[in-house]
PDB file of C-alpha atoms in Angstrom:
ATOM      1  CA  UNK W   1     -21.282   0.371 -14.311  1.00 40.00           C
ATOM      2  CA  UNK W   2     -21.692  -0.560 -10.750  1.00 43.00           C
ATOM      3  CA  UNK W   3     -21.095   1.954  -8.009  1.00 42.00           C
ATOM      4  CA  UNK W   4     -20.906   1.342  -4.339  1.00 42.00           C
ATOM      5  CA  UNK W   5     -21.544   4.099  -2.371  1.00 42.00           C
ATOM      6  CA  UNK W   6     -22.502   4.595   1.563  1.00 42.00           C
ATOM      7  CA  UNK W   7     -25.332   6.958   3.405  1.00 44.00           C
ATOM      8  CA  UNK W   8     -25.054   8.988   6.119  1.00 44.00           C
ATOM      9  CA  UNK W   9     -25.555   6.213   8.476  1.00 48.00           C
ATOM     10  CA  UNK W  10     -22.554   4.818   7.356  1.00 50.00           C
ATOM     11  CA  UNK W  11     -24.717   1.447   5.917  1.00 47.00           C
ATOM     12  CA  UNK W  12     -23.541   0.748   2.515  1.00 47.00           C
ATOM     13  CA  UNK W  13     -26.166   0.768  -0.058  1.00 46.00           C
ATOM     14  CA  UNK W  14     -27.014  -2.013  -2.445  1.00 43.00           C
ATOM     15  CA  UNK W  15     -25.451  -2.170  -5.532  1.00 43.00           C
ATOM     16  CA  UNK W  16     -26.919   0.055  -8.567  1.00 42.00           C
ATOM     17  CA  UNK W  17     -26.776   0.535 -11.765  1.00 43.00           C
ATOM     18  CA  UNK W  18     -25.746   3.871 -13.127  1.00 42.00           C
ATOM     19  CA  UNK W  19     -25.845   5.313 -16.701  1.00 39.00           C
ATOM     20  CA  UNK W  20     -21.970   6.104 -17.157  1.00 41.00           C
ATOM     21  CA  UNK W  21     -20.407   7.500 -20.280  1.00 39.00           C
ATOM     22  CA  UNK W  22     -17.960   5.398 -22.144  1.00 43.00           C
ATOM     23  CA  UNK W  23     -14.483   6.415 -22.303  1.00 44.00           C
ATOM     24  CA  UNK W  24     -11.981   5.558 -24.775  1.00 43.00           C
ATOM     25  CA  UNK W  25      -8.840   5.129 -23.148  1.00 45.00           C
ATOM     26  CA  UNK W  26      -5.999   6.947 -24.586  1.00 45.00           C
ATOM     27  CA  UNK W  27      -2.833   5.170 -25.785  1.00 46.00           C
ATOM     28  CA  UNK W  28       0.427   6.618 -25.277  1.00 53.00           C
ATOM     29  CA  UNK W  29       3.480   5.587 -26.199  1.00 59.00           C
ATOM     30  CA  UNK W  30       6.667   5.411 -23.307  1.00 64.00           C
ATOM     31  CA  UNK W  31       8.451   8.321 -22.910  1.00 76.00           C
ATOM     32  CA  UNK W  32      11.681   8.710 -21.291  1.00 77.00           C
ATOM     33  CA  UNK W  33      10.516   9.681 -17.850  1.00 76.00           C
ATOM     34  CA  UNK W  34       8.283   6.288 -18.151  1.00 76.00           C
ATOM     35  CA  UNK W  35      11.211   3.906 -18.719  1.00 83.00           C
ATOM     36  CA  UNK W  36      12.645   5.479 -15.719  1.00 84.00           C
ATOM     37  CA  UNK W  37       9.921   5.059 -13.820  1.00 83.00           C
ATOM     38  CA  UNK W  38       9.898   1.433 -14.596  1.00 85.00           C
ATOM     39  CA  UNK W  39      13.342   0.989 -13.787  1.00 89.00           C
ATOM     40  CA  UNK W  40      12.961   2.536 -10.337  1.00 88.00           C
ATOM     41  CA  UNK W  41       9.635  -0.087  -9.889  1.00 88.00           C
ATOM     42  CA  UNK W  42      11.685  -2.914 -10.687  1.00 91.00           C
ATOM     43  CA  UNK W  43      14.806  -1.839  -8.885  1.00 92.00           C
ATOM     44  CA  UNK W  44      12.921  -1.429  -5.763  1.00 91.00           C
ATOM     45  CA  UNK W  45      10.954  -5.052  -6.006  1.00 92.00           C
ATOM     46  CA  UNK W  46      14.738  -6.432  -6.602  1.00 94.00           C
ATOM     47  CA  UNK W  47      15.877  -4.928  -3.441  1.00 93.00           C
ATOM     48  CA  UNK W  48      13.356  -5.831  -1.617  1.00 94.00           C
ATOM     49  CA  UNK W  49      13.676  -9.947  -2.606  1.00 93.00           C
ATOM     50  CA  UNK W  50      17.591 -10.143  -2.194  1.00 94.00           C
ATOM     51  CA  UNK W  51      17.602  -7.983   0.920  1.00 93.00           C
ATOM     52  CA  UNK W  52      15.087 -10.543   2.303  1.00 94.00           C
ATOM     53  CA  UNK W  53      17.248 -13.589   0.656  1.00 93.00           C
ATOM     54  CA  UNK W  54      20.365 -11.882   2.545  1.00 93.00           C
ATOM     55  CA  UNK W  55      19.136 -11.405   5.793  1.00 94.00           C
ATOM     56  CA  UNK W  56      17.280 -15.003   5.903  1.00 93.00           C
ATOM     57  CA  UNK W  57      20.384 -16.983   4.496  1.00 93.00           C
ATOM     58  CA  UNK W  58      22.537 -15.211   7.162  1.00 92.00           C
ATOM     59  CA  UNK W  59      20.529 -16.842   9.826  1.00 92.00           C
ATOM     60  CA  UNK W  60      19.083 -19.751   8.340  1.00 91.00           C
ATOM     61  CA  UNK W  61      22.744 -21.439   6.649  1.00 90.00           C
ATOM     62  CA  UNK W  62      24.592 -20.806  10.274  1.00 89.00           C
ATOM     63  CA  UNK W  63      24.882 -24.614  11.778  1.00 88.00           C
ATOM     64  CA  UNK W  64      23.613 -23.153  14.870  1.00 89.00           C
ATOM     65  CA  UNK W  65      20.500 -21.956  13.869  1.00 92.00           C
ATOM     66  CA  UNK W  66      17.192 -23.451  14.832  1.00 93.00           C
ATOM     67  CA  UNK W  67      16.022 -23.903  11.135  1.00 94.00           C
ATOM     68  CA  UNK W  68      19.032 -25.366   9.777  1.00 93.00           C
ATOM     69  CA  UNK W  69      18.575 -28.028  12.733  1.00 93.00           C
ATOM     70  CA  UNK W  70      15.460 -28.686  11.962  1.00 94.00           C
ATOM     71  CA  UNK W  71      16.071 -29.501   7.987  1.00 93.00           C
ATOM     72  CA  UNK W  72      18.632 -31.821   9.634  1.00 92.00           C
ATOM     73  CA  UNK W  73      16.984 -33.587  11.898  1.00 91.00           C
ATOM     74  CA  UNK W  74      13.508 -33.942   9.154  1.00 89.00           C
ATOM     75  CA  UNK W  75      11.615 -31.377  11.122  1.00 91.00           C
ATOM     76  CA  UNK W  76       8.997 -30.787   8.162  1.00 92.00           C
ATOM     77  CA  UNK W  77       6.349 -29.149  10.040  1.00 94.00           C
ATOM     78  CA  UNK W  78       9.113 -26.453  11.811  1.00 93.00           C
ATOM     79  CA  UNK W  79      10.624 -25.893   8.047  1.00 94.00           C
ATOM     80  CA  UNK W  80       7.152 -25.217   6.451  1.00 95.00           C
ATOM     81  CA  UNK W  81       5.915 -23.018   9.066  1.00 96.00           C
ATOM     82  CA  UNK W  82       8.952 -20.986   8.827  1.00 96.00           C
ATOM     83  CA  UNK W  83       8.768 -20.969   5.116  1.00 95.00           C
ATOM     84  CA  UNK W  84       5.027 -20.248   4.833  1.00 96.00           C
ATOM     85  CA  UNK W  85       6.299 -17.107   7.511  1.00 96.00           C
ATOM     86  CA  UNK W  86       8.571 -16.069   4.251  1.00 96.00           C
ATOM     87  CA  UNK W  87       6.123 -16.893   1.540  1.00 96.00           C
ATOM     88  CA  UNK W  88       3.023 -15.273   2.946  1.00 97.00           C
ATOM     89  CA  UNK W  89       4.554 -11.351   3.058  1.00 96.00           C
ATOM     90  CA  UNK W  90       6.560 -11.801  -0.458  1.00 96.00           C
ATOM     91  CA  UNK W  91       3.358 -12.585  -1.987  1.00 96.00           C
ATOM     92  CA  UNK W  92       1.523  -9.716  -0.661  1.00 97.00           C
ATOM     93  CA  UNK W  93       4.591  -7.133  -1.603  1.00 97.00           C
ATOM     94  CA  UNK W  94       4.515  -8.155  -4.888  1.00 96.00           C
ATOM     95  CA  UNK W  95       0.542  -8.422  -4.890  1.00 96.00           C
ATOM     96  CA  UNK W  96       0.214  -4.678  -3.354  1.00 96.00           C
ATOM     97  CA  UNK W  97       3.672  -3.818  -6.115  1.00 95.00           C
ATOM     98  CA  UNK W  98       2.308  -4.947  -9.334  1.00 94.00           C
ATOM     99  CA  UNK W  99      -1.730  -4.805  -8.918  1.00 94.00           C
ATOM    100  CA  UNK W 100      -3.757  -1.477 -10.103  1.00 93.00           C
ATOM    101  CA  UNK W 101      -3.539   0.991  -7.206  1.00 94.00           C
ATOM    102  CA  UNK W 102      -6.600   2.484  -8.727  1.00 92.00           C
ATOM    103  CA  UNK W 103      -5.142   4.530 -11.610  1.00 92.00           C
ATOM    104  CA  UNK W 104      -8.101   6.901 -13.123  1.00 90.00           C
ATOM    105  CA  UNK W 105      -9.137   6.128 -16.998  1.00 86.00           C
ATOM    106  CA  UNK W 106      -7.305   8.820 -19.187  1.00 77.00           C
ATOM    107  CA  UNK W 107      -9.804  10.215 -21.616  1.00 67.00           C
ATOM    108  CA  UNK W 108      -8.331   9.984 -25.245  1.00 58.00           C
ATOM    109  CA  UNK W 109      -7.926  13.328 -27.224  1.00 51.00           C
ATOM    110  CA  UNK W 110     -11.335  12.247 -29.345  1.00 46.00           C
ATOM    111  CA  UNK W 111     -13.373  13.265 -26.339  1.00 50.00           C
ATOM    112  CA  UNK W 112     -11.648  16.426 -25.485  1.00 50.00           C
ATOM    113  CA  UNK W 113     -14.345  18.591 -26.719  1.00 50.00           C
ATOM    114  CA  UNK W 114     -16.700  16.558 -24.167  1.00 53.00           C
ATOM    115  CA  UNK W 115     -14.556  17.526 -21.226  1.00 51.00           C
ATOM    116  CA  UNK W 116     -16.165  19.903 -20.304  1.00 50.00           C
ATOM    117  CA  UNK W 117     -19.691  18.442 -20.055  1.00 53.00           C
ATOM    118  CA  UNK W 118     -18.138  15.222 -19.064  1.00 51.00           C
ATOM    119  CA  UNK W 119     -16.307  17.199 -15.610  1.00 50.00           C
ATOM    120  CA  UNK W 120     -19.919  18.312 -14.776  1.00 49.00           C
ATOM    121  CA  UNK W 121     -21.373  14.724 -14.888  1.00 48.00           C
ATOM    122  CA  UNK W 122     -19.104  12.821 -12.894  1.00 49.00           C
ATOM    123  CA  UNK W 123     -17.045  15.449 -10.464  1.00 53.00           C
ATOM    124  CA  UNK W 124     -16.481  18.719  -9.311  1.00 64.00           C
ATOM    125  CA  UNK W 125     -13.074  18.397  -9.205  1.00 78.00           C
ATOM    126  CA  UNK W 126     -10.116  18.543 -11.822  1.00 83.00           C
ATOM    127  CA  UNK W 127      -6.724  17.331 -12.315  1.00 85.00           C
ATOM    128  CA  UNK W 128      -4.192  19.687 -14.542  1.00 85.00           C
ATOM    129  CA  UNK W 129      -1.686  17.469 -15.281  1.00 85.00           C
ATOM    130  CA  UNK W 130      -4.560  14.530 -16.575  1.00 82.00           C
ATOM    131  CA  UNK W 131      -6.668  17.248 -18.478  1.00 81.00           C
ATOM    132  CA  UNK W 132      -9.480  15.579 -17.027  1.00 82.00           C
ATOM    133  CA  UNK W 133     -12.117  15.446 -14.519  1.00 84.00           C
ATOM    134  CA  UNK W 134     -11.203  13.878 -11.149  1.00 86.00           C
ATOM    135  CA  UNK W 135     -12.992  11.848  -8.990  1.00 89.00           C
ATOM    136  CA  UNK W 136     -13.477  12.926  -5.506  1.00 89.00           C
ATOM    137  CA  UNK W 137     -10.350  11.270  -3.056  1.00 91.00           C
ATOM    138  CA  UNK W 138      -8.474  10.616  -5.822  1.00 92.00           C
ATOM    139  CA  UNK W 139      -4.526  12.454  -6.182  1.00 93.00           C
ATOM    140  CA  UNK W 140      -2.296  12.931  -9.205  1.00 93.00           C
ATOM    141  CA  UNK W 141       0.884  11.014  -8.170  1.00 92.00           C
ATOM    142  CA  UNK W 142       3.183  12.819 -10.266  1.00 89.00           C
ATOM    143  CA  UNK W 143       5.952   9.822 -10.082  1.00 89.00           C
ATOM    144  CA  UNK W 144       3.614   7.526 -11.449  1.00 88.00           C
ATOM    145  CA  UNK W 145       2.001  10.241 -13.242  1.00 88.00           C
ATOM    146  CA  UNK W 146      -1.782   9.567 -13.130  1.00 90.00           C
ATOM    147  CA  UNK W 147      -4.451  10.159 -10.528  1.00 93.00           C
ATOM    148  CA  UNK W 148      -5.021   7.177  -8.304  1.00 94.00           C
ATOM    149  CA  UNK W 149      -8.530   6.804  -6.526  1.00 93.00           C
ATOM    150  CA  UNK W 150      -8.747   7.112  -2.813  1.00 94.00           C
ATOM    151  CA  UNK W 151      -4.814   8.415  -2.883  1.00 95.00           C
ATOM    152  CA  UNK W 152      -2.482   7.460   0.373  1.00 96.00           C
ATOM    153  CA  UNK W 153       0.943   7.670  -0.869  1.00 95.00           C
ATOM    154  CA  UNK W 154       3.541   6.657  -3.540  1.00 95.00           C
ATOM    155  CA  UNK W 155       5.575   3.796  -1.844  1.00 94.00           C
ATOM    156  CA  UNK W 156       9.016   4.134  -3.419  1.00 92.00           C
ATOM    157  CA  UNK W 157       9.778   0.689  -1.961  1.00 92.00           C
ATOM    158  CA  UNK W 158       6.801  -1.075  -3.667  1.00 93.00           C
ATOM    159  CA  UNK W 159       7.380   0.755  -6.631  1.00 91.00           C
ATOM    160  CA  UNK W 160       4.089   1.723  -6.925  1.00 94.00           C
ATOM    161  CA  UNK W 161       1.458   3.976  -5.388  1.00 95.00           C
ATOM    162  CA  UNK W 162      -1.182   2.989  -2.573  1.00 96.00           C
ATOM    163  CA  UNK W 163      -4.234   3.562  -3.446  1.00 95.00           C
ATOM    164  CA  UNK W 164      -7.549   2.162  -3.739  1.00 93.00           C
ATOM    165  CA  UNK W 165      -7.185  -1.011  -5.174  1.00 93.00           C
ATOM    166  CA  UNK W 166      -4.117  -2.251  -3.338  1.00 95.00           C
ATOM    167  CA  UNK W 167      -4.163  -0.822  -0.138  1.00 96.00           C
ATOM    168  CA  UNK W 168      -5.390  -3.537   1.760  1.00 96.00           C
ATOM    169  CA  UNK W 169      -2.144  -5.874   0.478  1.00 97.00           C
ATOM    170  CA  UNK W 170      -0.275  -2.915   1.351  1.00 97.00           C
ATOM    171  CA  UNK W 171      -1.480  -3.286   5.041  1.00 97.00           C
ATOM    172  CA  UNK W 172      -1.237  -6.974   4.841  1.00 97.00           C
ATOM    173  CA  UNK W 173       1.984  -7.111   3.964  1.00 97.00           C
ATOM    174  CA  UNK W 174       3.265  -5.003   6.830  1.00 97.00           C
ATOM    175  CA  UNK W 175       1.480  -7.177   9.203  1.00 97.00           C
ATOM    176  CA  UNK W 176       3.481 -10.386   8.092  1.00 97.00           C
ATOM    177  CA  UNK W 177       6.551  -8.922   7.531  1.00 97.00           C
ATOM    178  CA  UNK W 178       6.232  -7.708  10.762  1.00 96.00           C
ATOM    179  CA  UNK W 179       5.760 -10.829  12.220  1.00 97.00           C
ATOM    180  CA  UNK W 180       8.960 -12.300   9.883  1.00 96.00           C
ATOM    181  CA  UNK W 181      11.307  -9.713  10.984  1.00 96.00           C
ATOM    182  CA  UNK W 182      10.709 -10.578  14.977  1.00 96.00           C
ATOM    183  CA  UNK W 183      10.524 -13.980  14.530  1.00 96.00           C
ATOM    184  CA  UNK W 184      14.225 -13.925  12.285  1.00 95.00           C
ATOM    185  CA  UNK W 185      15.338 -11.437  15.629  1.00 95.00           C
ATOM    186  CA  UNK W 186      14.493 -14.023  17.835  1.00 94.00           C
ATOM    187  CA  UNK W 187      16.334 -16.630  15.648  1.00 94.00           C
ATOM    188  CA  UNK W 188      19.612 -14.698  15.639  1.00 93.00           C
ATOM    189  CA  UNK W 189      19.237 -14.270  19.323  1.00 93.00           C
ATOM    190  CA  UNK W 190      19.502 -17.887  19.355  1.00 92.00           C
ATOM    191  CA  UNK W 191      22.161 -18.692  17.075  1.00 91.00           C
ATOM    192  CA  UNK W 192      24.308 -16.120  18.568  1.00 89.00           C
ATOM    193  CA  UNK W 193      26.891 -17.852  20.277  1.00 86.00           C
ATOM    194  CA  UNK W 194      29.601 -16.586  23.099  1.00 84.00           C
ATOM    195  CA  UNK W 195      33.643 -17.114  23.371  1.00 81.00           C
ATOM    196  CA  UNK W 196      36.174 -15.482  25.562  1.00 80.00           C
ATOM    197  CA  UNK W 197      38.132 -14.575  22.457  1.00 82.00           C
ATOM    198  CA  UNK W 198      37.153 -11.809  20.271  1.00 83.00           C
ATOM    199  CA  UNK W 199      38.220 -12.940  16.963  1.00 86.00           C
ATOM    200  CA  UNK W 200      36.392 -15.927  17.419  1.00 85.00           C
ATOM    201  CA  UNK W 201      33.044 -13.658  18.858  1.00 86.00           C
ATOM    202  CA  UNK W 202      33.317 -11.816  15.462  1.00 87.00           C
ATOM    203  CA  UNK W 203      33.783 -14.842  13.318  1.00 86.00           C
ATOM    204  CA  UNK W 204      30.802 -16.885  15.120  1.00 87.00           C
ATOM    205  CA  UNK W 205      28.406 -13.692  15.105  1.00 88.00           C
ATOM    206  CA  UNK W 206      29.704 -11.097  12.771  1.00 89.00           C
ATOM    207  CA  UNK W 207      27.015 -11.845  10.083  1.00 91.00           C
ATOM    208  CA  UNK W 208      24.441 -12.524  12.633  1.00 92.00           C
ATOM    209  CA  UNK W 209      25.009  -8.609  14.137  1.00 93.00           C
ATOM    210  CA  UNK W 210      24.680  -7.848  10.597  1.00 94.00           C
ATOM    211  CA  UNK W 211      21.580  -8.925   9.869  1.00 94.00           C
ATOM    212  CA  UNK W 212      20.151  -8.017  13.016  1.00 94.00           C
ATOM    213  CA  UNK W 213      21.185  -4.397  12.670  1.00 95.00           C
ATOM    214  CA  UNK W 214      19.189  -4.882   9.401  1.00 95.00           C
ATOM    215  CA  UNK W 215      15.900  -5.942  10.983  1.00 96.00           C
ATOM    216  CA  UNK W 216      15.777  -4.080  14.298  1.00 96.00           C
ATOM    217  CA  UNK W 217      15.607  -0.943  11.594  1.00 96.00           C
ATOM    218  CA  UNK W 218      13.217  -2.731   9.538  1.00 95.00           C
ATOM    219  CA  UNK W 219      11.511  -3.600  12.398  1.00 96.00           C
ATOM    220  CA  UNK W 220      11.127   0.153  13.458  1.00 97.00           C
ATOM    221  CA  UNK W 221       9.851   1.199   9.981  1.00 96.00           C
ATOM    222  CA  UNK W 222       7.420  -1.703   9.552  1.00 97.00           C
ATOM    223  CA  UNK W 223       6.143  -1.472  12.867  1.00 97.00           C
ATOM    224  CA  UNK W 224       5.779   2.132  12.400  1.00 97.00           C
ATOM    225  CA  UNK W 225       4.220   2.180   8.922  1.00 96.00           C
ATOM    226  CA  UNK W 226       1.397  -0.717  10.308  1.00 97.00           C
ATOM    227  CA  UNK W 227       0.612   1.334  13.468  1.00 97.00           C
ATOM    228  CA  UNK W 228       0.217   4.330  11.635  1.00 96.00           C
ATOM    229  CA  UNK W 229      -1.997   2.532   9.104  1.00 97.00           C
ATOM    230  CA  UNK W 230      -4.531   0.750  10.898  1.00 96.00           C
ATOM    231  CA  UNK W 231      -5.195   4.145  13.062  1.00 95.00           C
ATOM    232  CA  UNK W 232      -5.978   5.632   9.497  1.00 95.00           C
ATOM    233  CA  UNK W 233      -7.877   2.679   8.836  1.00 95.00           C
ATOM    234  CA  UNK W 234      -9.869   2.903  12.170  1.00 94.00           C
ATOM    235  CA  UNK W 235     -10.687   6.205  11.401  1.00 93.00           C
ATOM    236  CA  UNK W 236     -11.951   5.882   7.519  1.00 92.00           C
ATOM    237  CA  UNK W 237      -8.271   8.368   6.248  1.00 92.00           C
ATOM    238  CA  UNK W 238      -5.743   7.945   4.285  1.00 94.00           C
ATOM    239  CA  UNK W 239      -2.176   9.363   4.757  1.00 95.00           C
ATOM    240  CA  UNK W 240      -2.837  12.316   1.698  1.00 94.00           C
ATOM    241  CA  UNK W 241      -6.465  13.347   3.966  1.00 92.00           C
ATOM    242  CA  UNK W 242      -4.676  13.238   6.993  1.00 92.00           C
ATOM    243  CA  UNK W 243      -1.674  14.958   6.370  1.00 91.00           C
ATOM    244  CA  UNK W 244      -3.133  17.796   4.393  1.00 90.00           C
ATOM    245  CA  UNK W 245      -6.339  18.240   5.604  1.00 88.00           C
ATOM    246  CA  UNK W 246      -6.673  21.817   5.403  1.00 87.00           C
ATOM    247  CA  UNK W 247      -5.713  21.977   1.954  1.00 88.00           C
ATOM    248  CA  UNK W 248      -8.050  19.317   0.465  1.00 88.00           C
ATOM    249  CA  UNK W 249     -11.568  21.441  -0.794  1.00 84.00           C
ATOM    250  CA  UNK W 250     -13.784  18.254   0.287  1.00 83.00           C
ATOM    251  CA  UNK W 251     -12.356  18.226   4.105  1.00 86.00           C
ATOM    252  CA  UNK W 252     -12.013  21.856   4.660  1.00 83.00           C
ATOM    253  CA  UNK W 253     -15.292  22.431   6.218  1.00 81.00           C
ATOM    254  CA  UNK W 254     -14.563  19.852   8.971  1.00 82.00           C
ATOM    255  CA  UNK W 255     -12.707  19.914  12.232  1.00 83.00           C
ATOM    256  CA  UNK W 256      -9.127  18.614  11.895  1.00 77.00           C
ATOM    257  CA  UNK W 257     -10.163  15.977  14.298  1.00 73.00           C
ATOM    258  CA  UNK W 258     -13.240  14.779  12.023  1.00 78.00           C
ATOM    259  CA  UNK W 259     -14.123  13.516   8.292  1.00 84.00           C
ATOM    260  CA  UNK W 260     -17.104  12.683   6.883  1.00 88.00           C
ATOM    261  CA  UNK W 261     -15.784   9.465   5.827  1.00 89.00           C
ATOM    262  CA  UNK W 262     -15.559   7.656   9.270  1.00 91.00           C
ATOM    263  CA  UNK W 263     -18.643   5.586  10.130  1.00 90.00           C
ATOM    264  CA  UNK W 264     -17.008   3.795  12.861  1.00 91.00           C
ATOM    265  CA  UNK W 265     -14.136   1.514  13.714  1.00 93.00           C
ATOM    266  CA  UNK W 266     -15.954  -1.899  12.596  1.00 94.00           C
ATOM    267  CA  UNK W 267     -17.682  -0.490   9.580  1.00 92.00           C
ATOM    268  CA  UNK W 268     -14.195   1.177   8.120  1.00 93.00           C
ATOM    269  CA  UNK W 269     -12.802  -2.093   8.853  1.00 93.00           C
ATOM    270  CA  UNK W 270     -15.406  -3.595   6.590  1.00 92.00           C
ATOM    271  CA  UNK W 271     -15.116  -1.392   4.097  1.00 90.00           C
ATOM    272  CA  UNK W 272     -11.302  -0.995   3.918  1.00 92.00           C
ATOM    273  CA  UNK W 273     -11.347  -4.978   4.017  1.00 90.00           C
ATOM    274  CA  UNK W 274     -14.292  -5.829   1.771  1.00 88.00           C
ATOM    275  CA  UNK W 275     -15.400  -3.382  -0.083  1.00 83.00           C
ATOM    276  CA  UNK W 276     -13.009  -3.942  -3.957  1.00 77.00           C
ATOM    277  CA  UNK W 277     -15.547  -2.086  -6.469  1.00 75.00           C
ATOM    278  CA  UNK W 278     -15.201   1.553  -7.041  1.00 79.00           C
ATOM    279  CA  UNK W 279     -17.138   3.480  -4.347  1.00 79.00           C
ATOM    280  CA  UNK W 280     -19.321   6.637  -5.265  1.00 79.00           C
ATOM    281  CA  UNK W 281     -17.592   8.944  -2.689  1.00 80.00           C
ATOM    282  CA  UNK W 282     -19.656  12.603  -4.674  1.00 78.00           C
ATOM    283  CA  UNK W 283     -23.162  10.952  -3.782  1.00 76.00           C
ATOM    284  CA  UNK W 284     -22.425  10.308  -0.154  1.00 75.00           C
ATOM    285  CA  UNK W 285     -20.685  13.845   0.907  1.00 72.00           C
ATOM    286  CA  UNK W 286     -23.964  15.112  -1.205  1.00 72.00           C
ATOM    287  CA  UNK W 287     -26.518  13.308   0.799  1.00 71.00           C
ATOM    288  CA  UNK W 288     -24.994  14.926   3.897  1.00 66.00           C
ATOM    289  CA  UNK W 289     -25.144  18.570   2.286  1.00 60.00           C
TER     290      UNK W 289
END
């Protein structure tokens, strides 16, 4: 198997092969906590797409609104801009949704006289709930119920947790939704439309206050989540390490202001961006020790 791991320097080394034992993975049939669980995952992805479809259909339809004069008037490069604008942070939700967050192999009950020798060989650590050893940065999500590598949180509106794996679309997504959620403020700003008369102020804008009511909150959150995000990514953490860093065994020797796992603001960047195969975090803490 190939593992990816990084020196003290911070320079990643180059890829090497390591004698790995072979785990069976364990099948288990869906319980009734599981089905719920899925539920939940899909009920969150369908909120997310008509909430969307709601908000951009209240701008978008009105006669007065920029787009819907430019599908008028054959304004094809306006219309796909605009559409690419919608397209581009769907496709990463559902990417950072649906993909892996980095879910650790369950060992099947075959092997369970093994565990033992098989926590020694690949990690100190251990996971209760799993039965199993656990790899260093890694968390037991218990509403997905598995330990996900290089844990940050369980998203309840992806559905999923954000981990490893997907964290990256997870990041990406807030940055273009970002971007969609000013750019449909600005378009309501100029749909909106004044009259002397009340009634006729409510029936010209009442669905355009609406949906901006909708996305200046969503603009808070998003713009919160992304700022909060790329300082963790500046700074090689994730939300789990920086929230409880005094509880976590692998971060308690270290100021509150430190972790071994920064190497820099352009090298996290690199590695947060580029680095997608599973990353050897025991042999680098051990090269500093």
């Amino acid at each position: 198997k190939a593992v990816v791991s990084t020196q003290s320097t911070g320079r990643p080394e180059k890829t090497v092969k390591q004698p790995t034992i072979q785990l069976v993975l364990e099948e288990r049939s869906e319980t009734q906590d599981d089905r719920k669980r899925r539920y939940i995952r899909v009920a969150a992805r369908c909120g997310h797409t008509v909430l969307t479809l709601f908000v951009l259909a209240g701008i978008c339809f009105n006669q007065h609104s920029p787009i819907y004069q430019a599908v008028q008037e054959d304004d094809s490069l306006t219309v796909a801009v605009f559409a690419a604008m919608i397209v581009i942070p769907l496709t990463f939700y559902y990417v950072a949704s649906l993909l892996n967050p980095g879910y650790v192999p369950i060992i099947a009950e075959e092997l369970a006289a093994d565990r033992a020798s098989l926590l020694k060989s690949t990690s100190n650590y251990y996971c209760r709930w799993c039965d199993q050893a656990q790899p260093m940065r890694s968390k037991h999500c218990r509403e997905c119920n598995r330990c996900v590598r290089r844990f940050d949180h369980h998203c309840p509106w992806l559905g999923n947790c954000v981990g490893e794996r997907n964290h990256r679309y997870f990041v990406l997504f807030l940055f273009f939704e970002d971007i969609l959620i000013f750019r449909c403020l600005g378009l309501a700003w100029d749909t909106s439309r004044s009259s002397d008369s009340a009634l006729e102020w409510v029936q010209f804008n009442g669905v355009l206050v609406l949906c901006a009511i909708v996305l200046a909150i969503g603009a808070l959150a998003v713009s919160a989540l992304f700022g909060c995000h790329m300082y963790l990514v500046l700074h090689g953490l994730t939300t789990w390490e920086h929230v409880s860093h005094n509880k976590i065994t692998y971060l308690k020797r270290f100021p509150e202001d430190s972790t071994p796992f920064n190497f820099g603001y352009c090298k996290n960047c690199f590695i947060f961006c580029c680095y997608c195969s599973t990353q050897n975090w025991e042999k680098y803490i051990k090269s500093l020790t």
